[in-house]
Coordinates of C-alpha atoms and ligand atoms in Angstrom, one line a residue:
M1442 CA -10.5 6.0 -5.7
N1443 CA -9.9 7.7 -2.3
K1444 CA -11.9 7.7 0.9
F1445 CA -14.4 10.5 1.0
D1446 CA -12.9 13.8 2.1
P1447 CA -15.4 15.8 4.2
H1448 CA -13.7 19.0 2.9
G1449 CA -14.5 17.9 -0.7
S1450 CA -17.8 17.8 -2.6
D1451 CA -20.3 15.1 -1.4
I1452 CA -22.3 14.8 -4.6
Q1453 CA -19.2 14.8 -6.8
Y1454 CA -17.7 12.0 -4.7
L1455 CA -20.8 9.8 -5.2
E1456 CA -20.8 10.6 -8.9
D1457 CA -17.1 9.8 -9.2
I1458 CA -17.6 6.4 -7.5
A1459 CA -20.6 5.6 -9.7
T1460 CA -18.6 6.3 -12.9
S1461 CA -15.3 4.9 -11.8
Y1462 CA -15.7 1.8 -13.9
W1463 CA -15.5 4.1 -17.0
N1464 CA -11.8 4.5 -16.2
S1465 CA -11.2 0.7 -16.1
E1466 CA -13.1 0.3 -19.3
I1467 CA -11.0 2.9 -21.1
L1468 CA -7.8 1.2 -19.9
F1469 CA -9.1 -2.3 -20.9
S1470 CA -10.0 -1.1 -24.4
A1471 CA -6.6 0.6 -24.9
V1472 CA -4.8 -2.5 -23.9
E1473 CA -7.1 -4.7 -26.0
L1474 CA -6.6 -2.5 -29.0
D1475 CA -2.8 -2.6 -28.6
I1476 CA -2.7 1.2 -28.7
F1477 CA 0.4 1.4 -26.5
E1478 CA 2.3 -1.1 -28.8
D1479 CA 1.5 1.0 -31.9
I1480 CA 2.3 4.5 -30.8
Q1481 CA 5.7 4.2 -29.1
E1482 CA 6.8 6.9 -31.5
P1483 CA 4.6 10.0 -32.4
M1484 CA 1.9 9.1 -34.8
L1485 CA -0.6 11.3 -36.6
L1486 CA -4.3 10.7 -35.9
N1487 CA -5.1 9.9 -39.5
K1488 CA -2.3 7.3 -39.6
I1489 CA -3.6 5.7 -36.4
C1490 CA -7.1 5.5 -37.8
K1491 CA -5.8 3.9 -41.0
L1492 CA -4.0 1.3 -38.8
Y1493 CA -7.3 0.5 -37.0
G1494 CA -9.6 1.0 -39.9
C1495 CA -11.8 3.3 -37.9
G1496 CA -13.2 6.8 -38.2
E1497 CA -11.2 9.8 -37.0
E1498 CA -13.9 11.3 -34.7
S1499 CA -14.3 8.3 -32.3
M1500 CA -10.6 7.6 -32.2
R1501 CA -9.7 11.2 -31.5
R1502 CA -12.2 11.4 -28.6
F1503 CA -10.8 8.1 -27.2
L1504 CA -7.2 9.2 -27.5
D1505 CA -7.8 12.6 -26.0
V1506 CA -9.2 11.0 -22.9
L1507 CA -6.1 8.8 -22.7
V1508 CA -4.1 12.0 -22.9
T1509 CA -6.1 13.5 -20.0
M1510 CA -5.5 10.3 -18.0
G1511 CA -1.7 10.7 -18.6
L1512 CA -1.4 7.5 -20.6
L1513 CA -0.6 9.3 -23.8
T1514 CA 0.9 12.6 -24.8
K1515 CA -0.3 14.8 -27.7
Y1516 CA 1.6 17.3 -29.8
Q1517 CA -0.5 19.0 -32.5
D1518 CA -2.2 16.1 -34.2
S1519 CA 0.2 13.4 -33.2
Y1520 CA -0.2 11.0 -30.3
M1521 CA 2.5 9.1 -28.4
N1522 CA 2.8 7.0 -25.2
S1523 CA 3.6 8.8 -22.0
Q1524 CA 6.7 7.6 -20.2
M1525 CA 4.6 5.5 -17.8
S1526 CA 2.9 3.7 -20.7
N1527 CA 6.2 3.1 -22.4
T1528 CA 7.5 1.5 -19.2
Y1529 CA 4.5 -0.6 -18.2
L1530 CA 2.3 -1.2 -21.2
I1531 CA 4.6 -2.5 -23.9
K1532 CA 4.6 -6.3 -24.2
G1533 CA 7.9 -7.9 -23.5
K1534 CA 9.1 -5.1 -21.2
E1535 CA 10.2 -6.3 -17.8
L1536 CA 7.4 -4.7 -15.8
Y1537 CA 4.6 -5.1 -18.4
Q1538 CA 1.2 -4.8 -16.7
G1539 CA -1.1 -5.7 -19.6
D1540 CA -1.7 -9.3 -18.5
S1541 CA -2.7 -8.1 -15.1
I1542 CA -5.0 -5.4 -16.5
L1543 CA -6.7 -7.9 -18.8
W1544 CA -7.1 -10.4 -15.9
R1545 CA -8.9 -7.7 -14.0
K1546 CA -11.3 -7.4 -17.0
E1547 CA -11.8 -11.2 -16.9
L1548 CA -12.8 -10.9 -13.2
K1549 CA -15.1 -8.0 -13.8
S1550 CA -18.3 -9.9 -14.5
Q1551 CA -17.9 -11.8 -11.3
W1552 CA -18.5 -8.6 -9.3
D1553 CA -22.0 -8.5 -10.8
V1554 CA -23.0 -11.0 -8.1
L1555 CA -21.8 -8.9 -5.1
T1556 CA -25.3 -7.9 -4.1
E1557 CA -26.6 -11.5 -4.2
T1558 CA -23.4 -12.7 -2.4
I1559 CA -24.1 -10.3 0.5
R1560 CA -27.8 -11.3 0.6
R1561 CA -27.0 -15.0 0.8
G1562 CA -23.9 -14.5 3.0
K1563 CA -21.8 -17.0 1.0
R1564 CA -20.0 -17.4 -2.3
I1565 CA -22.3 -17.9 -5.3
H1566 CA -19.9 -17.6 -8.1
Y1567 CA -17.9 -20.6 -9.3
I1568 CA -15.4 -21.1 -12.1
P1569 CA -17.2 -22.9 -14.9
Q1570 CA -16.1 -26.5 -15.2
D1571 CA -14.5 -26.1 -18.7
D1572 CA -12.4 -28.7 -20.4
E1573 CA -8.8 -29.2 -19.3
Q1574 CA -7.3 -27.1 -22.1
V1575 CA -9.6 -24.1 -21.3
L1576 CA -8.7 -24.4 -17.6
F1577 CA -5.0 -24.6 -18.4
E1578 CA -5.2 -21.5 -20.5
R1579 CA -7.0 -19.7 -17.8
T1580 CA -4.4 -20.7 -15.2
K1581 CA -1.7 -19.4 -17.5
R1582 CA -3.5 -16.0 -17.8
Y1583 CA -3.9 -15.9 -14.0
I1584 CA -0.2 -16.7 -13.4
N1585 CA 1.0 -14.2 -16.0
A1586 CA -1.2 -11.6 -14.3
M1587 CA 0.3 -12.4 -10.8
D1588 CA 3.7 -12.3 -12.4
A1589 CA 3.2 -8.8 -13.6
V1590 CA 2.1 -7.5 -10.2
I1591 CA 4.7 -9.2 -8.1
K1592 CA 7.9 -8.3 -10.0
S1593 CA 8.3 -4.7 -8.8
K1594 CA 7.1 -5.6 -5.3
A1595 CA 9.6 -8.4 -5.0
K1596 CA 12.5 -6.0 -5.9
E1597 CA 11.3 -3.7 -3.2
I1598 CA 11.1 -6.5 -0.6
V1599 CA 14.4 -8.1 -1.5
S1600 CA 16.1 -4.7 -1.1
M1601 CA 15.1 -4.8 2.5
F1602 CA 17.6 -7.6 3.1
G1603 CA 20.2 -4.8 2.8
N1604 CA 23.7 -6.1 3.3
L1605 CA 22.7 -9.5 4.7
E1606 CA 24.5 -12.2 2.8
L1607 CA 21.9 -14.8 2.1
K1608 CA 22.8 -18.4 1.3
G1609 CA 21.0 -21.7 1.4
K1610 CA 17.5 -22.8 0.5
I1611 CA 14.4 -20.7 -0.3
L1612 CA 10.9 -22.2 -0.2
D1613 CA 8.3 -20.1 -2.2
V1614 CA 4.9 -21.3 -1.0
G1615 CA 2.0 -20.8 -3.5
A1616 CA 4.8 -19.5 -5.8
G1617 CA 2.8 -18.9 -8.9
S1618 CA 5.2 -18.1 -11.7
G1619 CA 8.1 -17.9 -9.2
A1620 CA 8.8 -14.3 -10.1
F1621 CA 9.4 -13.4 -6.4
S1622 CA 12.1 -16.0 -6.0
L1623 CA 13.7 -15.0 -9.2
E1624 CA 14.6 -11.7 -7.6
F1625 CA 16.5 -13.6 -4.9
I1626 CA 18.3 -15.6 -7.5
K1627 CA 19.3 -12.5 -9.4
R1628 CA 20.7 -10.9 -6.2
Y1629 CA 22.3 -13.9 -4.4
S1630 CA 24.5 -16.5 -6.1
N1631 CA 24.6 -19.1 -3.3
I1632 CA 20.9 -19.9 -3.1
S1633 CA 18.6 -22.5 -4.5
V1634 CA 14.8 -22.1 -4.7
T1635 CA 11.9 -24.6 -4.4
L1636 CA 8.6 -23.4 -5.9
L1637 CA 5.7 -25.1 -4.2
D1638 CA 2.3 -24.9 -5.8
L1639 CA -0.5 -27.0 -7.3
E1640 CA 0.1 -29.3 -10.2
N1641 CA -1.1 -27.2 -13.1
V1642 CA 0.9 -24.2 -11.9
I1643 CA 4.0 -26.2 -11.3
N1644 CA 3.8 -27.5 -14.9
L1645 CA 3.7 -23.9 -16.2
G1646 CA 6.7 -23.0 -14.0
K1647 CA 8.7 -25.9 -15.3
E1648 CA 8.1 -24.8 -18.8
K1649 CA 9.0 -21.2 -18.1
Y1650 CA 12.3 -21.7 -16.2
K1651 CA 13.6 -24.8 -17.9
D1652 CA 17.0 -23.1 -18.2
V1653 CA 17.4 -22.0 -14.6
D1654 CA 19.3 -24.8 -12.6
S1655 CA 18.8 -23.3 -9.2
I1656 CA 15.0 -23.8 -9.3
K1657 CA 13.3 -27.0 -8.0
Y1658 CA 9.6 -27.8 -8.0
H1659 CA 7.4 -29.3 -5.3
M1660 CA 3.8 -30.2 -5.9
A1661 CA 1.7 -29.9 -2.7
N1662 CA -1.5 -28.7 -1.2
I1663 CA -0.5 -26.1 1.4
L1664 CA -3.6 -27.0 3.4
E1665 CA -2.1 -30.4 4.1
E1666 CA 1.4 -31.4 5.3
W1667 CA 3.9 -29.8 2.9
K1668 CA 6.4 -32.7 3.0
V1669 CA 9.4 -30.5 2.1
E1670 CA 13.1 -30.9 3.0
G1671 CA 12.9 -28.3 5.8
D1672 CA 15.6 -26.0 7.3
Y1673 CA 14.9 -23.2 4.8
Q1674 CA 16.7 -19.9 5.1
V1675 CA 13.8 -18.0 3.6
I1676 CA 10.2 -19.1 3.3
I1677 CA 8.0 -16.8 1.1
L1678 CA 4.2 -16.5 1.7
S1679 CA 3.3 -14.0 -0.9
N1680 CA -0.3 -13.1 -1.8
I1681 CA -1.5 -16.5 -0.5
L1682 CA -2.8 -16.0 3.1
H1683 CA -5.8 -13.8 1.8
A1684 CA -7.2 -16.8 0.0
Y1685 CA -7.9 -18.7 3.2
S1686 CA -9.7 -18.6 6.6
E1687 CA -8.1 -18.0 10.0
D1688 CA -7.9 -21.8 10.7
E1689 CA -6.3 -22.5 7.4
V1690 CA -3.8 -19.6 7.8
E1691 CA -2.9 -21.1 11.2
H1692 CA -2.1 -24.4 9.6
I1693 CA 0.0 -22.7 6.9
L1694 CA 2.0 -20.8 9.6
D1695 CA 2.5 -24.1 11.5
E1696 CA 4.0 -25.7 8.4
A1697 CA 6.2 -22.6 7.8
V1698 CA 7.5 -22.6 11.4
K1699 CA 8.2 -26.3 11.1
N1700 CA 10.3 -25.8 8.1
I1701 CA 12.2 -22.6 8.8
S1702 CA 15.9 -22.7 9.8
N1703 CA 16.8 -21.3 13.3
T1704 CA 18.5 -18.4 11.6
G1705 CA 16.0 -18.1 8.8
C1706 CA 13.2 -15.7 7.9
L1707 CA 9.6 -15.9 6.9
V1708 CA 8.5 -13.3 4.4
I1709 CA 4.7 -12.6 4.5
H1710 CA 3.7 -10.3 1.7
D1711 CA 0.0 -9.5 1.3
F1712 CA -2.8 -7.0 1.6
F1713 CA -3.3 -6.0 5.2
M1714 CA -6.3 -4.2 6.6
E1715 CA -4.2 -1.5 8.2
H1716 CA -2.5 -0.5 5.0
S1717 CA -4.1 1.1 1.9
R1718 CA -7.4 0.4 3.7
L1719 CA -9.8 0.9 0.9
K1720 CA -7.9 -1.3 -1.5
A1721 CA -7.5 -3.9 1.3
G1722 CA -11.3 -3.8 1.9
L1723 CA -12.0 -4.2 -1.9
T1724 CA -9.6 -7.1 -2.1
D1725 CA -11.4 -8.6 0.9
L1726 CA -14.7 -8.4 -1.0
N1727 CA -13.0 -9.9 -4.1
M1728 CA -12.1 -12.9 -1.9
M1729 CA -15.7 -13.1 -0.6
I1730 CA -16.9 -13.3 -4.2
N1731 CA -14.2 -15.6 -5.6
T1732 CA -13.0 -17.9 -2.8
Y1733 CA -14.6 -20.2 -0.3
N1734 CA -13.0 -18.7 2.9
G1735 CA -10.6 -16.0 1.7
K1736 CA -10.3 -12.7 3.6
V1737 CA -7.8 -10.0 4.1
F1738 CA -6.2 -10.1 7.6
Y1739 CA -4.9 -7.4 9.9
G1740 CA -1.2 -7.3 10.2
K1741 CA -1.7 -7.2 14.0
W1742 CA -3.5 -10.6 13.9
I1743 CA -0.8 -12.1 11.8
G1744 CA 1.8 -10.7 14.2
D1745 CA 0.1 -12.2 17.2
K1746 CA 0.0 -15.6 15.5
L1747 CA 3.7 -15.4 14.7
T1748 CA 4.4 -14.5 18.4
E1749 CA 2.3 -17.4 19.6
R1750 CA 4.6 -19.6 17.5
G1751 CA 7.7 -18.2 19.1
L1752 CA 8.8 -16.1 16.2
N1753 CA 10.1 -12.5 16.4
H1754 CA 8.6 -10.3 13.8
S1755 CA 9.0 -6.9 12.2
N1756 CA 6.3 -4.2 12.1
L1757 CA 4.1 -4.2 9.1
V1758 CA 6.2 -2.5 6.4
P1759 CA 4.0 -0.8 3.8
L1760 CA 5.2 -1.1 0.2
E1761 CA 5.0 1.7 -2.4
G1762 CA 1.7 0.2 -3.7
D1763 CA -1.3 -1.4 -2.0
T1764 CA 0.4 -4.3 -0.2
G1765 CA 2.8 -4.7 2.8
V1766 CA 5.3 -7.1 4.2
V1767 CA 6.0 -8.7 7.6
F1768 CA 9.2 -10.5 8.3
A1769 CA 9.4 -13.1 11.0
S1770 CA 12.3 -15.2 12.3
P1771 CA 13.2 -17.5 15.3
S1772 CA 16.3 -15.1 15.5
K1773 CA 15.8 -11.6 16.9
T1774 CA 19.1 -10.6 15.4
F1775 CA 17.9 -11.5 11.9
I1776 CA 14.9 -9.2 12.2
E1777 CA 17.1 -6.4 13.6
S1778 CA 19.6 -6.7 10.7
L1779 CA 17.0 -6.1 8.0
A1780 CA 17.2 -2.7 6.3
L1781 CA 13.7 -1.6 6.9
N1782 CA 12.6 1.9 5.9
K1783 CA 11.8 3.4 9.3
I1784 CA 9.8 6.3 7.8
K1785 CA 7.5 3.8 6.2
V1786 CA 7.2 1.9 9.4
I1787 CA 6.3 5.0 11.4
S1788 CA 3.8 6.0 8.7
Q1789 CA 2.1 2.7 9.1
K1790 CA 2.0 3.1 12.9
I1791 CA 0.3 6.5 12.3
A1792 CA -2.4 4.7 10.3
D1793 CA -2.6 2.0 13.0
F1794 CA -3.4 4.6 15.6
G1795 CA -6.5 5.6 13.5
F1796 CA -5.3 8.9 12.1
N1797 CA -7.1 9.7 8.8
N1798 CA -4.1 10.6 6.7
S1799 CA -0.4 11.3 6.9
V1800 CA 2.0 12.9 4.4
K1801 CA 5.7 13.2 4.4
I1802 CA 7.0 16.7 4.3
N1803 CA 10.3 18.5 4.1
P1804 CA 10.4 20.7 7.3
Q1805 CA 13.1 22.9 5.8
K1806 CA 11.2 23.7 2.6
E1807 CA 7.6 22.8 2.9
V1808 CA 6.6 24.1 6.4
F1809 CA 5.4 27.6 5.9
Q1810 CA 5.2 30.2 8.6
T1811 CA 3.2 33.4 9.1
S1812 CA 3.4 36.0 11.8
I1813 CA -0.4 36.0 11.8
A1814 CA -0.6 32.5 13.3
P1815 CA 0.1 33.4 17.0
L1816 CA -2.2 36.4 16.6
K1817 CA -5.0 34.0 15.6
C1818 CA -4.3 32.2 18.9
E1819 CA -4.4 35.3 21.0
Y1820 CA -7.4 37.0 19.3
G1821 CA -9.3 34.1 17.8
C1822 CA -9.3 31.3 20.4
G1823 CA -11.6 31.1 23.4
F1824 CA -9.0 29.0 25.3
Y1825 CA -6.2 31.5 25.0
A1826 CA -4.5 32.3 28.3
K1827 CA -6.7 29.8 30.2
G1828 CA -3.7 28.0 31.4
T1829 CA -3.8 25.3 28.7
C1830 CA -1.9 26.9 25.9
Q1831 CA 1.4 28.6 25.5
T1832 CA 1.0 32.3 25.7
E1833 CA 4.6 33.1 25.4
H1834 CA 5.1 32.4 21.8
I1835 CA 8.5 31.5 20.6
H1836 CA 9.9 34.1 18.2
I1837 CA 9.1 33.1 14.6
D1838 CA 12.8 33.1 13.6
K1839 CA 13.7 30.8 16.5
A1840 CA 10.8 28.5 15.6
R1841 CA 12.2 28.4 12.0
Q1842 CA 15.6 27.5 13.3
F1843 CA 14.1 24.7 15.5
I1844 CA 12.0 23.3 12.6
S1845 CA 15.1 23.4 10.2
E1846 CA 17.0 21.1 12.5
F1847 CA 14.8 18.2 11.3
S1848 CA 15.2 16.6 8.0
V1849 CA 11.9 14.8 7.8
G1850 CA 8.4 15.8 8.9
I1851 CA 5.1 13.9 8.8
L1852 CA 1.9 15.9 8.7
I1853 CA -0.7 14.0 10.5
E1854 CA -4.4 14.5 10.0
G1855 CA -6.9 13.6 12.7
E1856 CA -10.2 14.7 14.1
P1857 CA -11.8 15.7 17.5
P1858 CA -12.0 15.0 20.3
T1859 CA -8.9 17.1 21.0
K1860 CA -7.8 15.1 24.0
E1861 CA -7.7 11.8 22.1
F1862 CA -6.0 13.4 19.1
Q1863 CA -3.3 14.8 21.4
I1864 CA -2.8 11.5 23.3
S1865 CA -2.4 9.6 20.0
M1866 CA 0.1 12.3 18.8
L1867 CA 2.2 11.7 22.0
Q1868 CA 2.1 8.0 21.4
I1869 CA 3.3 8.4 17.9
E1870 CA 6.2 10.6 19.1
K1871 CA 7.1 7.7 21.5
E1872 CA 6.9 5.1 18.8
A1873 CA 9.2 7.2 16.6
F1874 CA 11.7 7.5 19.5
K1875 CA 11.6 3.7 20.1
L1876 CA 12.3 3.2 16.4
G1877 CA 15.6 5.2 16.9
F1878 CA 14.5 8.7 16.0
Y1879 CA 16.0 10.1 19.2
K1880 CA 15.0 13.8 18.4
A1881 CA 11.4 12.9 17.6
F1882 CA 9.1 15.8 18.6
I1883 CA 5.5 16.7 17.8
L1884 CA 3.7 19.9 17.4
W1885 CA -0.1 19.5 17.6
A1886 CA -3.3 21.4 17.1
G1887 CA -5.2 23.5 19.6
P1888 CA -4.8 24.2 23.3
C1889 CA -3.5 21.3 25.5
S1890 CA -6.5 19.2 26.5
L1891 CA -4.8 16.3 28.3
C1892 CA -5.9 17.1 31.8
E1893 CA -9.2 18.2 33.4
R1894 CA -7.4 21.0 35.3
C1895 CA -4.1 22.2 34.0
K1896 CA -1.3 22.1 36.6
G1897 CA 1.2 23.4 34.1
R1898 CA 1.7 26.6 36.1
E1899 CA 2.5 24.7 39.3
T1900 CA 4.6 21.8 38.2
H1901 CA 6.6 21.2 35.0
C1902 CA 4.5 19.1 32.6
S1903 CA 6.4 16.6 30.5
K1904 CA 3.4 15.7 28.4
T1905 CA 2.2 18.9 26.9
R1906 CA 3.4 20.0 23.5
P1907 CA 3.2 23.3 21.5
S1908 CA 0.6 23.8 18.9
M1909 CA 1.8 24.4 15.3
E1910 CA 0.3 27.9 15.4
S1911 CA 2.3 28.9 18.4
Y1912 CA 5.4 28.1 16.3
G1913 CA 4.1 30.5 13.7
I1914 CA 3.2 27.7 11.3
D1915 CA 0.7 28.6 8.6
V1916 CA -1.3 25.4 8.9
F1917 CA -3.6 26.1 6.0
K1918 CA -0.8 26.9 3.5
T1919 CA 1.4 24.0 4.7
V1920 CA -1.4 21.5 4.4
R1921 CA -2.9 22.7 1.2
E1922 CA 0.5 22.8 -0.5
K1923 CA 0.7 19.1 0.2
G1924 CA -2.5 18.5 -1.7
I1925 CA -4.7 18.1 1.4
K1926 CA -8.1 19.8 1.3
L1927 CA -8.7 22.1 4.2
K1928 CA -11.5 24.7 4.2
T1929 CA -12.4 27.4 6.7
L1930 CA -15.3 26.2 8.7
D1931 CA -18.9 27.0 8.9
N1932 CA -20.8 26.0 12.0
Q1933 CA -21.5 22.4 11.3
D1934 CA -18.6 21.6 9.1
Y1935 CA -16.4 18.5 9.8
V1936 CA -13.3 19.6 11.7
K1937 CA -9.9 18.4 10.7
Y1938 CA -6.9 18.5 13.1
F1939 CA -3.3 18.6 12.0
G1940 CA -0.2 17.7 13.9
L1941 CA 3.4 17.6 12.8
L1942 CA 5.9 14.9 13.7
L1943 CA 9.4 16.1 13.3
L1944 CA 12.2 13.5 12.8
E1945 CA 15.9 13.5 12.2
Ligands
LIG2606 C1 -2.3 -15.1 -5.9 S1 -1.2 -16.3 -6.4 C2 0.3 -15.7 -5.7 C3 1.5 -16.1 -6.5 C4 2.8 -15.5 -6.0 N1 3.2 -16.0 -4.7 C5 2.8 -14.0 -6.0 O1 2.9 -13.4 -5.0 O2 2.6 -13.4 -7.1 C6 -1.5 -17.6 -5.3 C7 -0.8 -18.9 -5.7 O3 -1.0 -19.8 -4.6 C8 -1.3 -21.1 -5.2 N2 -2.2 -21.8 -4.3 C9 -3.4 -21.5 -3.9 N3 -3.9 -22.4 -3.0 C10 -3.0 -23.4 -2.9 C11 -2.9 -24.6 -2.2 N4 -3.9 -25.0 -1.5 N5 -1.8 -25.3 -2.4 C12 -0.8 -24.9 -3.1 N6 -0.8 -23.8 -3.8 C13 -1.9 -23.0 -3.7 C14 -2.1 -20.7 -6.5 O4 -2.0 -21.8 -7.4 C15 -1.3 -19.5 -7.0 O5 -0.2 -19.9 -7.8

């Protein structure tokens, strides 16, 4: 589900939200029915129905929706898994997601109390006090679900250590299944790992990794003193801070700082309010329903707490999915040696500045030009030649040559007021420069609105930038080709502004 797009349809958006649980139900049923296990090879509808002992009509309607969702493919009367389903929905495959999907189903009924939780302003749902075996089985399902989610994210995060030769001890705090640490073990031979968690989870881990010598276990409550060996090269805090309050997180960070080596690194992987904002907000509500004090934090707040404790830290690095990671270390050199994807870092900065959307674009192939664009300035804009815009348009071929010198572009979507939009665009250009993109340059929207009275004619202005139109860019086509909705405006329509950050 995406945020409402004012250039989309209002009623349809509401209808789609109201029915979005239908999507989840279909996925839950498909996993429960083991559909993906059974049709790894093409199978005729009548054979599938025989297998399930059901009528053809209901099964065909169900399978056809799965095809529309991209979970299955269909050829004539045969159905088969899509490539995505074959990768993630077959039991036993490395990145199998079925456990996580069914765990979501288990949590579903707890959301029924959202309205009442908001009314009362506190948690009202509690896990039933079942017998030990039931609780143990539940913990197992929970841990398997976490395991499914973290595996691919851990790969992505460990790759950010680039060429750094890690050796020594790793402490995985609130480790769950330990799947995160396992990625370190796979990649580095000279490390040992301690998984820290509560008793029932530790027992599950011991069972799971009984053959892995480099894993040790430590039972502790992270809200108390951890009582670990200390001097760890890496301390992992993955998907744990959001279960606790500010004060509790401060205690957890104190313990982490106490136990990190001077050349070590703290890895904080979690949801952050600045990244994947809607999902972060939903997770925050999930914590309100299911925990005593849990909440999703801003990366900025976490960063400030790390700085207060004398640690250097990276920017928030968004991952491919809905979570992000912050690295912190007593050693500035360590943070500087990480192989962080700078495009991702600048994309996150763009979100931090409050822009509505940003999309990576290939300037050489995906920025379209039209000779009409400068004419629209000259004959369609009330500010033309009022001293606040470029009236001497660069020739379209020269503009093309300029744009082609950049290998990466980021289309940035904002909104009025124009002055604030343009100031933020300039700040983004500066942030990109500071990150090492020495050629960073922005093109923005509209006439320059930085100053009350433009002195551009009298003195050279270092702040103003050209608009995309003055460089002959067909903004409508460029934006729409990237899947962004942009309509021509009626009087009261919501206005979208676009700028282009060019990087090399
Ligand atoms: C959401 S899971 C995250 C597991 C793993 N780190 C990951 O990223 O997939 C949270 C883990 O923290 C553990 N945990 C929560 N509160 C804890 C506490 N007070 N002391 C120790 N472990 C705790 C839970 O048992 C669970 O295994």
